[in-house]
Amino acid sequence: MGTTLSGDPAGHYRELSHWLSTLDEPLIPRPALPGDADADVAIVGAGYTGLWTAYHLARAEPTLRIIVLEKEIAGYGASGRNGGWCSALFPTSLTGLARRHGRDAAIAMQRALHETVREVGRVVAAEAIDCDWADGGTVTLARTGPQLARARAAVDEARAFGFGAEHLALLDTGEAAARCAAEGVRGGTYTPHCAAVHPAKLVRGLARVVERLGVTIHERTPVAAIRAGAAATAAGTVRAPVVVRATEGYTPTLPGQRRAVAPVYSLMVATEPLPAETWARIGLAQRETFSDHRHVIIYGQRTADGRLAFGGRGAPYHFGSRVSPGYDREPRVFAALRRTLGELFPVLGQDVPVTHTWGGPLGVARDWAASVGFDRASGLAWAGGYVGDGVGSSNLAGRTLADLIRGERTELTALPWVNHRSRRWEPEPLRWLAVNTALRLMTRADATELRTNRPSRQAKTLSRLLGN
């Protein structure tokens, strides 16, 4: 889903991200919906969530008639632009899940996310999806005293829920630097539950797989409205007893959904391929994904072709939950990301060129809680609100939706995010004030901690503001 591009669509699609630009395939849209159609399941959105749902439904019941509708092309949205972390991360902490749903439910959710990383790797291998998969785990660095305290707190929380060092390990200075030799590293954490991927290769490969399974994908087919029993487009209506909304950051563009999630932009840069001697100084020898324990999230990976792909939040939220291709590019944020790269890895200096810059929206629910659900009475299903952690959790969502739609009661359908209903975001201008104030607080907190090496007060204010 997204704003329709004009002119040469294949060329424009390649410009959306480094990942899409390096695909060895034409990005010619599949045929649009030719008119009214009937299906057993209609899925709106051909990103990870929609395609994983189609995949698992088709695998479980090959006779189902499944139609996927996409406004642009498969992988146009976050699925083709993200940081390439197939992780077990979840936007709600274990403590937060336990507070809402109980300790056992929180542990079950985390275990399901751990298993999901292995499950995606299994499907990638079984279906021969060439997506530069690398099981390197994630190293999250601590470069200040407050960051080190948060690293220790993360490990303490994991231990309190029964997860040992094999799931999340506390690293000392030498151990952290051996994995990622960033400037000023004091320690960090490491989890094996993450793989680096080429996200566009994954989503495009998945689209081809579901087509082989008999699923129909109609691209360049904007959905104007979703209602019980139907997904309506200008070309015609797909009638189906089950309709799945899988639109993530583009959800507010649908009627009645403007306050369902806030579309928050995350931006990325990629360097040219770096020489072996530079990588010897940086590390990431196992293609670990990396971050640090600051408040404003940063994330990076060593790509299969030797680039450093690096991203972060920091772009403003736009009034009225507006989504536009013009918001994908914020020169100020790109410049800040490049400066941060130089601070983390002085070997890059300011001389190593950035060859690609891009971005796009992700979905944030009001309580920062991702959810998946199915209302059997109306036939309407949904999944999303991943807050940027959707590469892995979208697979868990797709498997869960497949079980829910088929009426199966499984361990997945008992997970605490199933049928969770986040409250709606406040109307404007309160929504604009809340999201952008939170961003400013996080930015100031990081600057204060870097300057003083002491905890900041802004983080407490932020927690109260978001009510998380």
Coordinates of C-alpha atoms in Angstrom, one line a residue:
M1 CA 0.0 0.0 0.0
G2 CA 1.2 3.6 -0.5
T3 CA 0.8 6.5 -2.8
T4 CA 0.7 5.5 -6.5
L5 CA 3.8 6.3 -8.5
S6 CA 3.6 7.7 -12.0
G7 CA 5.9 7.5 -15.0
D8 CA 8.2 4.5 -15.1
P9 CA 7.0 2.4 -12.2
A10 CA 9.8 -0.2 -12.3
G11 CA 12.4 2.6 -12.2
H12 CA 10.7 4.4 -9.5
Y13 CA 10.3 1.3 -7.4
R14 CA 14.0 0.7 -7.5
E15 CA 14.6 4.2 -6.1
L16 CA 12.6 3.4 -2.9
S17 CA 15.5 1.7 -1.1
H18 CA 19.0 0.2 -1.5
W19 CA 17.3 -3.2 -1.2
L20 CA 14.9 -2.7 -4.1
S21 CA 17.7 -1.2 -6.2
T22 CA 19.8 -4.3 -5.9
L23 CA 17.2 -6.8 -6.9
D24 CA 18.1 -9.0 -9.9
E25 CA 14.6 -9.0 -11.3
P26 CA 12.3 -6.6 -13.1
L27 CA 9.9 -4.7 -10.8
I28 CA 7.1 -4.8 -13.3
P29 CA 3.7 -4.7 -11.5
R30 CA 1.6 -7.8 -11.7
P31 CA -1.8 -7.4 -13.4
A32 CA -4.3 -5.3 -11.5
L33 CA -7.7 -6.6 -10.4
P34 CA -9.7 -6.8 -13.6
G35 CA -13.1 -6.5 -12.0
D36 CA -15.3 -8.1 -9.3
A37 CA -14.0 -11.4 -8.0
D38 CA -14.9 -14.0 -5.4
A39 CA -12.5 -15.6 -2.9
D40 CA -12.4 -17.5 0.3
V41 CA -9.9 -15.1 1.8
A42 CA -9.0 -11.6 0.6
I43 CA -5.8 -10.1 1.9
V44 CA -5.1 -6.3 1.7
G45 CA -1.4 -5.6 1.5
A46 CA 1.4 -7.6 -0.1
G47 CA 4.1 -7.1 2.5
Y48 CA 5.4 -9.7 5.0
T49 CA 2.1 -9.9 7.0
G50 CA -0.1 -10.4 4.0
L51 CA 2.2 -12.8 2.2
W52 CA 3.0 -14.9 5.3
T53 CA -0.7 -15.2 6.0
A54 CA -1.3 -16.3 2.4
Y55 CA 1.6 -18.7 2.6
H56 CA 0.5 -20.5 5.7
L57 CA -3.2 -20.6 4.6
A58 CA -2.2 -22.1 1.3
R59 CA 0.1 -24.6 2.8
A60 CA -2.6 -25.7 5.3
E61 CA -5.5 -25.8 2.9
P62 CA -4.4 -25.8 -0.8
T63 CA -8.0 -25.6 -2.1
L64 CA -8.6 -22.1 -0.6
R65 CA -9.1 -19.3 -3.1
I66 CA -6.8 -16.5 -1.8
I67 CA -6.5 -13.1 -3.4
V68 CA -3.9 -10.5 -2.3
L69 CA -4.5 -6.9 -3.2
E70 CA -1.6 -4.4 -3.2
K71 CA -1.7 -0.7 -4.1
E72 CA 1.8 -0.8 -5.6
I73 CA 4.0 -3.9 -5.8
A74 CA 4.9 -6.6 -3.3
G75 CA 7.4 -5.2 -0.9
Y76 CA 6.6 -1.6 -1.7
G77 CA 6.2 -0.6 2.0
A78 CA 8.3 -1.5 5.1
S79 CA 8.9 -5.0 3.8
G80 CA 11.1 -3.7 1.1
R81 CA 12.8 -0.9 3.0
N82 CA 13.6 -2.1 6.6
G83 CA 16.9 -2.8 8.3
G84 CA 16.9 -6.5 7.5
W85 CA 16.7 -7.8 11.0
C86 CA 14.6 -11.0 11.3
S87 CA 14.6 -10.8 15.1
A88 CA 12.7 -12.0 18.2
L89 CA 12.1 -8.4 19.3
F90 CA 8.7 -7.2 20.4
P91 CA 7.6 -3.7 21.1
T92 CA 6.1 -4.6 24.6
S93 CA 8.6 -5.7 27.2
L94 CA 8.3 -9.0 29.1
T95 CA 7.4 -7.0 32.2
G96 CA 4.8 -5.1 30.3
L97 CA 3.3 -8.3 28.8
A98 CA 3.3 -9.9 32.3
R99 CA 1.5 -6.9 33.8
R100 CA -1.3 -7.1 31.2
H101 CA -1.5 -10.9 30.6
G102 CA 0.4 -12.7 33.3
R103 CA 3.9 -14.2 33.6
D104 CA 3.2 -17.4 31.7
A105 CA 1.7 -15.6 28.8
A106 CA 4.7 -13.3 28.6
I107 CA 7.1 -16.2 28.6
A108 CA 5.1 -18.0 25.9
M109 CA 5.2 -14.9 23.7
Q110 CA 8.9 -14.6 23.9
R111 CA 9.5 -18.3 23.3
A112 CA 7.2 -18.1 20.2
L113 CA 9.3 -15.2 18.9
H114 CA 12.5 -17.1 19.4
E115 CA 11.1 -20.0 17.5
T116 CA 9.9 -17.7 14.8
V117 CA 13.4 -16.7 13.8
R118 CA 14.2 -20.4 13.2
E119 CA 10.9 -20.9 11.4
V120 CA 11.6 -18.1 8.9
G121 CA 15.1 -19.6 8.3
R122 CA 13.5 -23.0 7.8
V123 CA 11.0 -21.7 5.2
V124 CA 13.8 -19.7 3.4
A125 CA 15.8 -22.9 3.0
A126 CA 12.9 -25.1 2.1
E127 CA 11.5 -22.7 -0.5
A128 CA 14.9 -21.8 -1.8
I129 CA 14.4 -18.0 -1.2
D130 CA 17.8 -16.4 -1.8
C131 CA 17.7 -13.5 0.7
D132 CA 21.3 -13.4 2.0
W133 CA 20.2 -15.1 5.3
A134 CA 22.9 -15.0 8.0
D135 CA 22.4 -16.3 11.5
G136 CA 24.7 -13.8 13.2
G137 CA 22.5 -12.7 16.1
T138 CA 22.4 -9.1 17.5
V139 CA 24.9 -7.2 19.5
T140 CA 23.5 -4.2 21.3
L141 CA 26.3 -1.9 22.5
A142 CA 26.6 0.2 25.7
R143 CA 28.7 3.3 25.2
T144 CA 27.8 5.3 28.3
G145 CA 27.1 4.6 31.9
P146 CA 23.3 4.9 31.5
Q147 CA 23.4 2.6 28.4
L148 CA 25.4 0.0 30.4
A149 CA 22.8 0.2 33.2
R150 CA 20.0 -0.4 30.6
A151 CA 22.0 -3.4 29.2
R152 CA 22.2 -4.9 32.7
A153 CA 18.6 -4.2 33.3
A154 CA 17.6 -6.0 30.1
V155 CA 19.6 -9.1 31.2
D156 CA 18.1 -9.0 34.7
E157 CA 14.6 -8.9 33.2
A158 CA 15.4 -11.9 30.9
R159 CA 16.7 -13.8 33.9
A160 CA 13.6 -13.0 36.0
F161 CA 11.5 -14.7 33.3
G162 CA 13.8 -17.7 33.0
F163 CA 15.8 -16.8 29.9
G164 CA 19.5 -17.6 30.4
A165 CA 22.7 -16.4 28.8
E166 CA 22.0 -18.7 25.8
H167 CA 19.1 -16.2 25.0
L168 CA 20.6 -12.9 26.1
A169 CA 24.1 -12.5 27.4
L170 CA 25.7 -9.6 29.1
L171 CA 29.0 -8.7 27.4
D172 CA 32.0 -7.0 29.0
T173 CA 34.1 -4.4 27.0
G174 CA 36.3 -7.0 25.3
E175 CA 33.4 -9.3 24.4
A176 CA 31.3 -6.5 22.9
A177 CA 34.2 -5.0 21.0
A178 CA 35.2 -8.4 19.6
R179 CA 31.8 -8.5 17.9
C180 CA 31.4 -4.8 17.0
A181 CA 34.4 -2.5 17.6
A182 CA 32.6 0.8 17.9
E183 CA 34.2 3.7 19.5
G184 CA 34.0 3.9 23.3
V185 CA 32.3 0.5 23.9
R186 CA 31.9 -0.3 27.6
G187 CA 29.9 -3.5 27.2
G188 CA 26.6 -4.6 25.8
T189 CA 24.3 -7.5 25.2
Y190 CA 24.1 -10.3 22.7
T191 CA 21.3 -12.5 21.6
P192 CA 21.5 -15.3 18.9
H193 CA 17.8 -14.8 18.1
C194 CA 18.3 -12.7 15.0
A195 CA 19.3 -13.2 11.4
A196 CA 20.5 -10.5 8.9
V197 CA 18.5 -10.7 5.6
H198 CA 18.1 -8.8 2.4
P199 CA 14.5 -7.8 3.1
A200 CA 13.4 -7.1 -0.5
K201 CA 14.8 -10.4 -1.6
L202 CA 12.8 -12.1 1.1
V203 CA 9.5 -10.4 0.4
R204 CA 9.8 -10.7 -3.4
G205 CA 10.8 -14.3 -3.1
L206 CA 7.9 -15.0 -0.8
A207 CA 5.5 -13.5 -3.3
R208 CA 6.7 -15.9 -6.0
V209 CA 6.4 -18.8 -3.6
V210 CA 2.7 -18.0 -2.7
E211 CA 1.9 -17.7 -6.4
R212 CA 3.3 -21.1 -7.0
L213 CA 1.0 -22.3 -4.2
G214 CA -2.0 -20.9 -6.2
V215 CA -2.5 -17.5 -4.5
T216 CA -3.4 -14.7 -6.8
I217 CA -1.7 -11.3 -6.3
H218 CA -3.1 -8.2 -7.9
E219 CA -0.8 -5.2 -7.8
R220 CA -1.5 -1.5 -8.6
T221 CA -4.9 -2.2 -7.1
P222 CA -5.6 0.4 -4.3
V223 CA -8.2 -0.8 -1.8
A224 CA -10.7 2.0 -1.1
A225 CA -12.5 0.3 1.8
I226 CA -12.5 -2.8 3.8
R227 CA -15.9 -4.1 5.2
A228 CA -17.4 -7.4 6.3
G229 CA -17.4 -9.7 3.3
A230 CA -15.6 -7.4 0.9
A231 CA -12.5 -5.4 -0.1
A232 CA -13.6 -2.6 -2.4
T233 CA -11.4 -1.1 -5.2
A234 CA -12.1 1.3 -8.1
A235 CA -11.7 -1.7 -10.5
G236 CA -14.1 -4.0 -8.6
T237 CA -14.9 -5.6 -5.3
V238 CA -13.4 -8.8 -4.0
R239 CA -16.1 -10.6 -2.1
A240 CA -14.8 -13.0 0.6
P241 CA -16.1 -14.3 3.9
V242 CA -12.7 -13.4 5.4
V243 CA -10.9 -10.1 4.8
V244 CA -7.4 -9.6 6.3
R245 CA -6.0 -6.1 6.8
A246 CA -2.2 -6.2 6.5
T247 CA -1.4 -2.6 5.8
E248 CA 0.8 -1.7 8.8
G249 CA 2.1 2.0 8.5
Y250 CA -0.4 2.7 5.7
T251 CA -3.4 1.7 7.8
P252 CA -4.4 5.3 8.5
T253 CA -5.1 5.8 4.7
L254 CA -8.1 3.5 5.0
P255 CA -11.5 4.9 5.9
G256 CA -12.1 4.7 9.7
Q257 CA -8.5 3.8 10.5
R258 CA -6.8 7.2 10.8
R259 CA -6.3 6.8 14.6
A260 CA -5.6 3.0 14.6
V261 CA -1.8 3.4 14.4
A262 CA 0.5 6.3 14.0
P263 CA 2.7 6.1 10.9
V264 CA 6.2 7.0 12.2
Y265 CA 9.1 7.3 9.7
S266 CA 12.4 5.4 10.0
L267 CA 15.2 6.3 7.6
M268 CA 18.3 4.5 6.4
V269 CA 21.6 5.1 4.7
A270 CA 24.0 2.6 3.0
T271 CA 27.7 3.0 2.3
E272 CA 29.6 1.8 -0.7
P273 CA 31.1 -1.7 -0.3
L274 CA 33.9 -1.4 2.3
P275 CA 37.3 -3.0 1.9
A276 CA 38.3 -6.1 4.0
E277 CA 40.7 -4.0 6.1
T278 CA 37.9 -1.6 7.1
W279 CA 35.7 -4.6 8.1
A280 CA 38.6 -6.0 10.1
R281 CA 38.5 -2.9 12.3
I282 CA 34.7 -2.7 12.5
G283 CA 34.0 -6.4 13.2
L284 CA 30.6 -7.9 12.5
A285 CA 32.5 -10.9 11.2
Q286 CA 29.4 -13.2 11.5
R287 CA 27.2 -10.5 10.0
E288 CA 25.7 -9.7 13.4
T289 CA 23.1 -7.0 13.4
F290 CA 23.9 -4.2 15.7
S291 CA 22.5 -1.4 17.8
D292 CA 23.1 0.4 21.1
H293 CA 21.2 1.1 24.2
R294 CA 20.3 4.7 23.5
H295 CA 16.6 5.9 23.5
V296 CA 16.3 6.9 19.8
I297 CA 16.6 3.6 18.1
I298 CA 19.5 3.0 15.7
Y299 CA 20.1 -0.3 13.8
G300 CA 22.5 -1.6 11.3
Q301 CA 23.9 -4.6 9.5
R302 CA 26.8 -5.7 7.4
T303 CA 25.3 -6.6 4.0
A304 CA 26.2 -9.6 2.0
D305 CA 28.0 -7.4 -0.5
G306 CA 30.0 -5.6 2.2
R307 CA 28.1 -2.4 2.7
L308 CA 27.1 -0.9 6.1
A309 CA 23.4 -0.4 6.0
F310 CA 22.4 1.8 8.9
G311 CA 19.2 3.4 10.1
G312 CA 17.3 5.1 12.9
R313 CA 14.3 7.0 14.0
G314 CA 14.3 10.8 14.2
A315 CA 12.1 11.9 11.4
P316 CA 9.0 13.8 12.5
Y317 CA 5.5 12.5 12.7
H318 CA 3.3 14.3 10.2
F319 CA 0.0 16.0 11.2
G320 CA -3.1 13.9 10.6
S321 CA -1.2 10.6 10.2
R322 CA -0.3 11.7 6.7
V323 CA 1.8 9.3 4.6
S324 CA 3.6 10.6 1.5
P325 CA 6.6 9.6 -0.6
G326 CA 8.0 13.1 0.1
Y327 CA 8.3 12.1 3.8
D328 CA 10.7 9.2 2.9
R329 CA 13.6 11.6 2.6
E330 CA 14.7 14.0 5.3
P331 CA 18.1 15.4 4.5
R332 CA 18.6 16.5 8.2
V333 CA 18.0 12.9 9.4
F334 CA 20.2 11.4 6.7
A335 CA 23.0 13.8 7.7
A336 CA 22.5 12.8 11.4
L337 CA 22.7 9.1 10.5
R338 CA 26.0 9.7 8.6
R339 CA 27.4 11.6 11.6
T340 CA 26.4 8.8 14.0
L341 CA 28.1 6.3 11.8
G342 CA 31.3 8.4 11.9
E343 CA 31.0 8.6 15.7
L344 CA 30.5 4.8 16.1
F345 CA 33.2 3.9 13.6
P346 CA 35.9 6.6 13.2
V347 CA 37.5 4.4 10.5
L348 CA 34.8 5.6 8.2
G349 CA 35.5 9.3 8.9
Q350 CA 33.5 11.5 6.6
D351 CA 35.2 10.2 3.5
V352 CA 33.4 6.9 2.9
P353 CA 30.5 7.9 0.6
V354 CA 26.9 7.0 1.3
T355 CA 25.5 5.6 -1.9
H356 CA 21.8 5.2 -0.9
T357 CA 19.4 7.0 1.3
W358 CA 15.7 6.0 1.9
G359 CA 13.0 5.6 4.4
G360 CA 9.3 4.9 5.0
P361 CA 6.6 4.6 7.6
L362 CA 6.1 1.9 10.3
G363 CA 3.0 1.4 12.4
V364 CA 2.8 2.3 16.1
A365 CA -0.3 1.5 18.2
R366 CA -1.2 3.8 21.0
D367 CA 0.0 1.4 23.7
W368 CA 3.0 0.2 21.6
A369 CA 1.5 -3.3 21.5
A370 CA 1.5 -5.3 18.3
S371 CA -1.6 -7.4 17.8
V372 CA -3.2 -10.0 15.6
G373 CA -6.8 -10.9 15.6
F374 CA -9.9 -12.3 13.9
D375 CA -13.5 -11.4 14.4
R376 CA -15.4 -14.5 13.2
A377 CA -18.7 -12.8 13.3
S378 CA -17.7 -10.2 10.7
G379 CA -14.9 -12.2 9.0
L380 CA -12.5 -9.3 9.5
A381 CA -8.9 -10.1 10.5
W382 CA -5.9 -7.9 11.1
A383 CA -2.2 -7.9 12.2
G384 CA 0.3 -5.2 12.8
G385 CA 1.6 -2.4 15.0
Y386 CA 5.1 -3.9 15.0
V387 CA 6.9 -0.6 15.8
G388 CA 9.6 -1.6 13.4
D389 CA 10.1 -5.2 14.6
G390 CA 8.0 -6.8 11.9
V391 CA 10.4 -8.9 9.8
G392 CA 10.1 -11.8 12.3
S393 CA 6.9 -11.1 14.1
S394 CA 4.9 -10.8 10.8
N395 CA 5.7 -14.5 10.2
L396 CA 4.3 -15.3 13.6
A397 CA 1.3 -13.2 12.8
G398 CA 0.7 -15.0 9.5
R399 CA 0.9 -18.4 11.1
T400 CA -1.4 -17.2 13.9
L401 CA -3.9 -15.8 11.4
A402 CA -3.9 -19.0 9.4
D403 CA -4.9 -20.9 12.6
L404 CA -7.5 -18.4 13.6
I405 CA -9.1 -18.2 10.2
R406 CA -9.2 -22.0 9.9
G407 CA -10.8 -22.3 13.4
E408 CA -7.8 -24.2 14.9
R409 CA -7.1 -23.8 18.6
T410 CA -3.3 -24.0 18.9
E411 CA -0.5 -22.6 21.1
L412 CA -0.3 -19.7 18.7
T413 CA -3.9 -18.7 19.0
A414 CA -3.5 -18.6 22.8
L415 CA -0.6 -16.1 22.7
P416 CA -1.3 -12.8 24.5
W417 CA -1.3 -10.5 21.5
V418 CA -4.2 -12.4 19.9
N419 CA -7.3 -10.2 19.7
H420 CA -5.6 -7.5 21.8
R421 CA -7.3 -4.2 21.1
S422 CA -5.1 -1.1 21.5
R423 CA -7.0 2.1 22.3
R424 CA -7.1 4.6 19.5
W425 CA -4.6 7.5 19.2
E426 CA -5.9 10.9 20.3
P427 CA -7.4 13.2 17.7
E428 CA -5.2 16.0 16.3
P429 CA -3.5 18.1 17.4
L430 CA -3.0 16.0 20.5
R431 CA -1.6 13.1 18.4
W432 CA 0.9 15.3 16.6
L433 CA 2.0 16.9 20.0
A434 CA 2.3 13.5 21.7
V435 CA 4.4 11.7 19.1
N436 CA 6.7 14.6 18.3
T437 CA 7.2 15.6 21.9
A438 CA 8.2 12.0 22.7
L439 CA 10.7 12.1 19.9
R440 CA 12.2 15.3 21.2
L441 CA 12.4 13.9 24.7
M442 CA 14.3 10.8 23.5
T443 CA 16.7 12.9 21.4
R444 CA 17.4 15.2 24.4
A445 CA 17.8 12.3 26.7
D446 CA 20.4 10.7 24.5
A447 CA 22.3 14.0 24.1
T448 CA 22.2 14.6 27.9
E449 CA 23.5 11.1 28.7
L450 CA 26.3 11.3 26.1
R451 CA 27.4 14.7 27.4
T452 CA 27.2 14.0 31.1
N453 CA 27.4 10.2 31.3
R454 CA 24.5 10.3 33.7
P455 CA 20.8 9.2 33.4
S456 CA 18.4 11.8 32.1
R457 CA 15.0 12.9 33.4
Q458 CA 13.5 13.0 30.0
A459 CA 13.0 9.2 29.8
K460 CA 10.7 9.3 32.8
T461 CA 8.6 12.0 31.2
L462 CA 8.5 10.0 28.0
S463 CA 7.2 6.9 29.7
R464 CA 4.4 9.0 31.3
L465 CA 3.5 10.6 28.0
L466 CA 3.2 7.4 26.1
G467 CA 1.6 5.5 28.9
N468 CA 3.6 2.4 28.0

